[in-house]
mmCIF file of C-alpha atoms in Angstrom:
data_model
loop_
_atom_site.group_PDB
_atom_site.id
_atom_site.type_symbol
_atom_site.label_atom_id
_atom_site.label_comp_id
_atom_site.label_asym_id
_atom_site.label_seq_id
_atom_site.Cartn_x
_atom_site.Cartn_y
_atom_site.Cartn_z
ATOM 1 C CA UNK A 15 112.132 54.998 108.540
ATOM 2 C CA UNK A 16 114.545 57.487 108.103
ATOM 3 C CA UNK A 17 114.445 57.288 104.259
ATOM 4 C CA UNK A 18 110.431 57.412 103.884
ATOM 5 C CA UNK A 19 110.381 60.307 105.714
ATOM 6 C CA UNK A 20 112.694 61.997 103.299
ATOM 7 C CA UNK A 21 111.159 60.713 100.899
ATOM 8 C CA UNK A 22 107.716 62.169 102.015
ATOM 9 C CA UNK A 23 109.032 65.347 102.569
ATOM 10 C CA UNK A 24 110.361 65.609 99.429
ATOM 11 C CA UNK A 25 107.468 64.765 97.828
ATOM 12 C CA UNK A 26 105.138 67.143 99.931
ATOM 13 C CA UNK A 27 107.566 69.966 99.263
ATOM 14 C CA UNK A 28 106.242 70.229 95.592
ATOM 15 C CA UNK A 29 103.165 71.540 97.297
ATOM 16 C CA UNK A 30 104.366 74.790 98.568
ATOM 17 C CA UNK A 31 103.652 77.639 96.843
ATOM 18 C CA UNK A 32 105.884 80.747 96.474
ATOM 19 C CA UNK A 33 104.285 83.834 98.020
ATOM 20 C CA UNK A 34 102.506 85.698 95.098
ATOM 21 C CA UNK A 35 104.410 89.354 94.702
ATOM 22 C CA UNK A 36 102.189 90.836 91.970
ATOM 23 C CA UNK A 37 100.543 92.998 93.782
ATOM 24 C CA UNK A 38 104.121 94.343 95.736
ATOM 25 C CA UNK A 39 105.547 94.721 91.964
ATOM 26 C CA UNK A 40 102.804 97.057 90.912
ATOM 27 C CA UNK A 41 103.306 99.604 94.087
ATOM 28 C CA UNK A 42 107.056 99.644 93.286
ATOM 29 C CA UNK A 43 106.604 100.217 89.747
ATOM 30 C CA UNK A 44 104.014 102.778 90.646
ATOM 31 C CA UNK A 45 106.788 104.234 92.641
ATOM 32 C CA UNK A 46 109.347 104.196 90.632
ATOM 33 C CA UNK A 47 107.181 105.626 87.805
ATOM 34 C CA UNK A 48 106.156 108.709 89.926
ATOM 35 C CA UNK A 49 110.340 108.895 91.061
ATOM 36 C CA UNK A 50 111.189 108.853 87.347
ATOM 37 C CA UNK A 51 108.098 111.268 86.500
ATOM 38 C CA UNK A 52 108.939 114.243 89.420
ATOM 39 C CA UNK A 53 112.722 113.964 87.894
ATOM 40 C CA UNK A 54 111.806 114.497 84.607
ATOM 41 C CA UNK A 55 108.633 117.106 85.457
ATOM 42 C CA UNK A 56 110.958 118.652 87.992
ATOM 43 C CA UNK A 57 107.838 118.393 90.523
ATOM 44 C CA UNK A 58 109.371 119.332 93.823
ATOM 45 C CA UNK A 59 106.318 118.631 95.863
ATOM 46 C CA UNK A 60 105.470 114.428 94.409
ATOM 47 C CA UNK A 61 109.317 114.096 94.653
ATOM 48 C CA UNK A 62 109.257 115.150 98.440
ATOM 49 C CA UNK A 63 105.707 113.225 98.560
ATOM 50 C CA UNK A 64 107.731 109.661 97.907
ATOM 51 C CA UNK A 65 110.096 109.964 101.032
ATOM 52 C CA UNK A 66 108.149 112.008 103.601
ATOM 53 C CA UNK A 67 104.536 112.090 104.632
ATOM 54 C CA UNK A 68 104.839 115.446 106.601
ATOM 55 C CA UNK A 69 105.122 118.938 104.857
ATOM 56 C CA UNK A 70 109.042 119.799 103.966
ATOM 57 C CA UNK A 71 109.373 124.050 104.931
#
């Protein structure tokens, strides 16, 4: 009994699907392109715009 029910769950486990992250990869690479762009542009206010939603005085 022991075995088939290895057995089964091995066989079921084949069935589980990975959780899709496509749609998490495109915010971070949205991210990290707006990061790499404020460095570059010097941009001050979309730099301080990535780490804190209220205004910086």
């Amino acid at each position: 009994m022991k075995t088939i029910m290895i057995t089964l769950f091995i066989m079921l486990s084949h069935f589980v699907n990975a959780q899709d992250t496509t749609r998490e990869k495109v915010r971070i690479e949205k991210v990290v392109q707006h990061f790499r762009q404020s460095i570059i542009e010097k941009d001050s206010v979309l730099f301080n715009q990535l780490f804190h939603e209220n205004p910086v005085v």
